[in-house]
């Protein structure tokens, strides 16, 4: 049979980002997918060699607008470990709470985009309406909705007041009820299930072999969660990684919905244990040394390699983002699927192209 | 408000969104404009997938050497009259990335930009404000095309 090549992207209604996949088709079945990336490459790692190491916090925040807080958290944690700074307990807790809020925001955003990818517009609108409540928390605490700039080397810039804590708890209590309705549609609706169950199958063996991370590994039955290593304030919190054994798009959706509830639990736990005190200690001297800093982002594990030479600027920054590690799993899932399922499968890895290309 | 509704009623602007070199921050804020809290659709603004049906091109992120052709291609596919809106600091000037080796600069280095929406990221309110301004410019351009001798009158 004759083969057809269809370009998917770089400008595509489903993806807000320019990812290009060249899909080789036989009839409407995908035989091969060839990725072409590089549309969002900025050269951000090189820019950190020109800027002050404290200014670079604001640059790494703009690696990605969705998980921006966690990028700055990984970077500041790296620099702090080079300089042997022990940041105050309260700052660790505030970072953890803000990271979990950012995770809820990212998962709600993803759920909305998933609904959009199979054409369920009203579900997309509903999910994004709930996401706005999370953004209200961000705006109240830090003054910005998306890129919140709450981290700096030595602690955090914004403190929680009693009013903030009350607002956070009220909002997540209210949201938890509302998300149950959305969850019901995502997991039990017949039509939605038809579009998710059995689509984009990734066996646990393949997931291990291809180095899947985050919700993709968890959706294939691998309990891979870096938060269990207990960085930041996670060592004081009680939780288990969420795992699902469906090994398909449905499984990944289940994992992300459960992670939203888990994040709510973690926020409540962290707020109940929030110590009082300083949120920031002054930093003296310049960093000299190298470090690998890792943390769990909404999409999986991010690795920061930071090398400094005792001057104001860095000598090297290397960022390995989770989407980069997850693209091989996408290329494994696509062959054999129908063309109409391609947008759903691409979205279930939660691609963040600006992270990948930097 | 009467002026705004007159313009919007005369033409419901359809928008195509292109992510050039953006960090996603502006993209998700642009998408948030279309969702219930901000709901740009009440002003007749609809996001479409293809440039061939669009009146307004919303660009987020700066221009780089790889996406320059994509952007020009999309712009050329749009029918006249068309308006370009640059959303975010990167699209306006290059933003924090203006000194990166792969960043050419703002979108105005490549396309004629009509409306600039500054901010990193701009709030949905200011993006909607920019789209309303764009629909006014669209109406001006439409009149100009209809009556080339008369010049601008609105």
Coordinates of C-alpha atoms in Angstrom, one line a residue, chain A residues 10-13 16-18 36-44 46-47 50-51 58-59 61-66 105 109 113 124-126 128-129 131-133 135-136 139 143-147 299 351-355, chain B residues 16-39 41 47-51 60 62 64-67 70 74 90 96-103 120-125:
Chain A
X10 CA 4.3 23.2 13.9
X11 CA 1.2 25.2 14.0
X12 CA -1.7 22.9 15.0
X13 CA -5.0 23.7 16.7
X16 CA -0.5 25.6 21.7
X17 CA 3.2 24.9 21.0
X18 CA 5.2 24.3 17.8
X36 CA 11.3 17.7 14.2
X37 CA 12.0 20.0 17.1
X38 CA 13.9 23.3 17.4
X39 CA 11.2 25.9 16.8
X40 CA 11.4 27.2 20.3
X41 CA 15.1 27.1 20.8
X42 CA 16.3 30.3 22.4
X43 CA 19.7 29.5 23.7
X44 CA 18.7 30.1 27.3
X46 CA 24.1 30.3 27.2
X47 CA 22.4 33.4 28.5
X50 CA 26.3 36.3 30.7
X51 CA 24.1 37.1 33.7
X58 CA 14.5 35.0 36.6
X59 CA 15.9 33.4 33.4
X61 CA 11.8 30.7 35.5
X62 CA 11.1 31.5 31.9
X63 CA 12.2 28.0 30.6
X64 CA 8.6 27.2 30.8
X65 CA 5.6 29.2 31.8
X66 CA 3.6 26.2 33.2
X105 CA -2.5 24.3 38.1
X109 CA -4.5 22.8 32.5
X113 CA -6.3 20.5 26.9
X124 CA -12.4 22.1 28.5
X125 CA -14.1 25.3 29.6
X126 CA -15.2 23.7 32.9
X128 CA -10.1 25.9 33.0
X129 CA -12.7 27.7 35.1
X131 CA -7.9 26.4 37.2
X132 CA -8.6 30.2 37.5
X133 CA -9.2 29.6 41.3
X135 CA -4.4 31.2 39.7
X136 CA -6.2 33.5 42.1
X139 CA -2.0 36.2 42.3
X143 CA 1.0 39.4 42.6
X144 CA 1.3 37.5 39.3
X145 CA -0.7 34.7 37.8
X146 CA 1.7 32.6 35.8
X147 CA 5.3 33.5 36.3
X299 CA 5.6 16.1 34.0
X351 CA 4.4 17.8 25.9
X352 CA 6.2 21.0 27.0
X353 CA 8.2 22.0 24.0
X354 CA 9.6 25.2 25.4
X355 CA 11.1 23.1 28.3
Chain B
X16 CA -5.4 32.5 14.9
X17 CA -2.7 32.0 17.5
X18 CA 0.9 31.3 16.7
X19 CA 3.5 30.3 19.3
X20 CA 6.8 31.5 18.0
X21 CA 9.4 31.3 20.7
X22 CA 7.3 31.6 23.8
X23 CA 7.7 30.0 27.2
X24 CA 4.0 29.0 27.2
X25 CA 3.2 31.7 29.8
X26 CA 1.6 34.0 27.2
X27 CA 0.0 31.1 25.4
X28 CA -1.9 29.8 28.4
X29 CA -2.9 33.4 29.3
X30 CA -4.2 33.8 25.7
X31 CA -6.2 30.5 26.1
X32 CA -7.4 31.7 29.5
X33 CA -9.0 34.7 27.6
X34 CA -11.3 32.3 25.8
X35 CA -12.4 30.4 28.9
X36 CA -15.4 31.3 31.2
X37 CA -13.9 33.9 33.6
X38 CA -12.8 36.2 30.8
X39 CA -14.8 34.8 27.9
X41 CA -16.3 35.1 22.8
X47 CA -10.0 31.2 18.1
X48 CA -9.8 29.3 14.9
X49 CA -7.3 26.6 13.9
X50 CA -6.5 27.8 10.4
X51 CA -5.0 31.1 9.2
X60 CA 3.4 35.1 21.4
X62 CA 10.1 36.3 19.8
X64 CA 14.1 33.0 15.8
X65 CA 16.0 31.6 12.8
X66 CA 13.9 28.5 12.5
X67 CA 10.3 29.8 13.0
X70 CA 6.6 29.3 9.6
X74 CA 1.0 31.7 8.2
X90 CA 9.1 38.6 24.0
X96 CA 14.6 38.7 28.7
X97 CA 15.8 36.7 25.8
X98 CA 16.8 39.6 23.5
X99 CA 20.5 38.9 23.9
X100 CA 20.2 35.1 23.3
X101 CA 22.1 33.8 20.2
X102 CA 19.0 32.3 18.5
X103 CA 16.7 35.2 19.1
X120 CA 5.5 39.0 31.2
X121 CA 3.0 37.5 31.1
X122 CA 0.3 40.0 30.2
X123 CA -2.9 39.5 32.1
X124 CA -6.0 38.3 30.2
X125 CA -7.6 41.7 30.7

